[in-house]
Amino acid sequence: MSQAPGLLRVLSTRFPCLNSAKARLDTAPTQSLEELRAEIWNRRIEYWTRKVQGYPQVIQDAKVQAKWVCDNKLKNPSNITWGDVAASSVVGVQVFGCFCLGEIVGRGNLFGYPVGERNDHKYH
């Protein structure tokens, strides 16, 4: 391929982060598609392995943060600001939204539970 596709060329002028992809496509390919596919899968495995291995540190950091909140905010409510209330409200809405999505997925229906026909009493 001698030149990047038109859409990528236009997007790379508006989004500079795409310049490296455009530059790679402007040069001659150095790998076959099969080699590229294998490299992508290896990178995915590496990414998720690193992410999962980082969970113990995330949990440790969360414990430190929770201790700080308990010691500095909950034991002395006069330190709570409106920003803290707003941030907590946003987190609460997100948790409630996740609960609602779980309910929808769990019952397999957007509105209510499937109850069958009116004369069909196997659900009642």
CSV table of C-alpha atoms in Angstrom, one decimal:
chain,number,residue,atom,x,y,z
A,1,MET,CA,0.0,0.0,0.0
A,2,SER,CA,1.6,3.3,-1.0
A,3,GLN,CA,-0.6,5.7,0.8
A,4,ALA,CA,-2.9,5.5,3.8
A,5,PRO,CA,-6.6,5.1,3.1
A,6,GLY,CA,-8.5,8.4,2.6
A,7,LEU,CA,-10.5,8.3,5.8
A,8,LEU,CA,-7.4,7.6,8.0
A,9,ARG,CA,-5.6,10.5,6.3
A,10,VAL,CA,-8.5,12.9,7.1
A,11,LEU,CA,-8.8,11.6,10.6
A,12,SER,CA,-5.1,11.8,11.3
A,13,THR,CA,-5.2,15.5,10.5
A,14,ARG,CA,-7.9,16.1,13.1
A,15,PHE,CA,-6.7,13.5,15.6
A,16,PRO,CA,-2.8,13.5,15.9
A,17,CYS,CA,-2.8,10.3,17.9
A,18,LEU,CA,-3.6,8.5,14.6
A,19,ASN,CA,-0.5,9.7,12.9
A,20,SER,CA,1.5,6.7,13.9
A,21,ALA,CA,-1.1,4.3,12.4
A,22,LYS,CA,-1.1,6.4,9.2
A,23,ALA,CA,2.7,6.3,9.0
A,24,ARG,CA,2.8,2.5,9.4
A,25,LEU,CA,0.2,2.2,6.6
A,26,ASP,CA,2.2,4.5,4.4
A,27,THR,CA,5.2,2.2,4.5
A,28,ALA,CA,5.5,-1.2,2.9
A,29,PRO,CA,4.1,-4.0,5.1
A,30,THR,CA,6.8,-5.9,7.0
A,31,GLN,CA,4.6,-8.7,8.4
A,32,SER,CA,2.1,-11.0,6.8
A,33,LEU,CA,-1.5,-10.7,8.2
A,34,GLU,CA,-1.1,-14.0,10.0
A,35,GLU,CA,2.0,-12.7,11.8
A,36,LEU,CA,0.2,-9.5,12.6
A,37,ARG,CA,-2.8,-11.5,14.0
A,38,ALA,CA,-0.5,-13.6,16.2
A,39,GLU,CA,1.2,-10.4,17.5
A,40,ILE,CA,-2.1,-8.8,18.3
A,41,TRP,CA,-3.2,-11.9,20.3
A,42,ASN,CA,0.1,-12.0,22.1
A,43,ARG,CA,-0.3,-8.3,23.0
A,44,ARG,CA,-3.9,-8.9,24.2
A,45,ILE,CA,-2.7,-11.7,26.4
A,46,GLU,CA,0.1,-9.6,27.8
A,47,TYR,CA,-2.3,-6.7,28.5
A,48,TRP,CA,-4.9,-8.8,30.4
A,49,THR,CA,-2.2,-10.7,32.3
A,50,ARG,CA,-0.7,-7.4,33.5
A,51,LYS,CA,-4.1,-6.0,34.3
A,52,VAL,CA,-5.1,-9.0,36.4
A,53,GLN,CA,-1.7,-9.1,38.1
A,54,GLY,CA,-2.2,-5.5,39.1
A,55,TYR,CA,-5.5,-6.2,41.1
A,56,PRO,CA,-3.8,-6.9,44.4
A,57,GLN,CA,-2.3,-3.4,44.3
A,58,VAL,CA,-5.6,-1.9,43.3
A,59,ILE,CA,-7.3,-3.6,46.3
A,60,GLN,CA,-4.5,-2.4,48.6
A,61,ASP,CA,-4.9,1.2,47.4
A,62,ALA,CA,-8.7,1.0,47.8
A,63,LYS,CA,-8.2,-0.1,51.4
A,64,VAL,CA,-6.0,2.8,52.1
A,65,GLN,CA,-8.5,5.2,50.5
A,66,ALA,CA,-11.4,3.7,52.5
A,67,LYS,CA,-9.4,4.1,55.7
A,68,TRP,CA,-8.7,7.7,54.9
A,69,VAL,CA,-12.4,8.4,54.1
A,70,CYS,CA,-13.5,6.7,57.4
A,71,ASP,CA,-10.9,8.6,59.4
A,72,ASN,CA,-11.2,12.0,57.9
A,73,LYS,CA,-14.7,12.3,56.5
A,74,LEU,CA,-17.1,10.0,58.3
A,75,LYS,CA,-15.7,10.5,61.8
A,76,ASN,CA,-15.8,14.3,61.3
A,77,PRO,CA,-18.9,15.1,59.1
A,78,SER,CA,-18.1,18.8,59.2
A,79,ASN,CA,-15.2,18.1,56.8
A,80,ILE,CA,-17.7,16.8,54.1
A,81,THR,CA,-18.0,19.3,51.2
A,82,TRP,CA,-20.6,19.7,48.5
A,83,GLY,CA,-18.1,18.3,46.1
A,84,ASP,CA,-17.9,15.1,48.2
A,85,VAL,CA,-21.7,14.9,48.2
A,86,ALA,CA,-21.8,15.3,44.4
A,87,ALA,CA,-19.1,12.7,43.8
A,88,SER,CA,-20.8,10.2,46.1
A,89,SER,CA,-24.1,10.9,44.3
A,90,VAL,CA,-22.6,10.1,40.9
A,91,VAL,CA,-21.1,6.9,42.3
A,92,GLY,CA,-24.5,5.9,43.8
A,93,VAL,CA,-26.2,6.5,40.4
A,94,GLN,CA,-23.6,4.4,38.7
A,95,VAL,CA,-24.1,1.5,41.2
A,96,PHE,CA,-27.8,1.7,40.8
A,97,GLY,CA,-27.5,1.7,37.0
A,98,CYS,CA,-25.3,-1.4,37.1
A,99,PHE,CA,-27.9,-3.1,39.3
A,100,CYS,CA,-30.7,-2.2,36.9
A,101,LEU,CA,-28.7,-3.5,33.9
A,102,GLY,CA,-28.0,-6.8,35.8
A,103,GLU,CA,-31.7,-7.1,36.5
A,104,ILE,CA,-32.6,-6.6,32.8
A,105,VAL,CA,-30.0,-9.1,31.7
A,106,GLY,CA,-31.0,-11.6,34.4
A,107,ARG,CA,-34.6,-11.7,33.5
A,108,GLY,CA,-34.0,-11.5,29.8
A,109,ASN,CA,-36.6,-8.8,29.2
A,110,LEU,CA,-36.6,-5.0,29.3
A,111,PHE,CA,-40.0,-4.7,31.0
A,112,GLY,CA,-41.2,-7.1,33.6
A,113,TYR,CA,-40.9,-10.9,33.8
A,114,PRO,CA,-42.4,-13.3,31.2
A,115,VAL,CA,-45.6,-14.7,32.7
A,116,GLY,CA,-47.1,-16.5,29.7
A,117,GLU,CA,-50.7,-16.5,28.4
A,118,ARG,CA,-53.6,-15.5,30.7
A,119,ASN,CA,-55.0,-19.0,30.7
A,120,ASP,CA,-51.6,-20.6,31.1
A,121,HIS,CA,-51.1,-21.2,34.8
A,122,LYS,CA,-47.7,-22.9,34.7
A,123,TYR,CA,-46.1,-19.6,35.7
A,124,HIS,CA,-48.4,-18.9,38.6
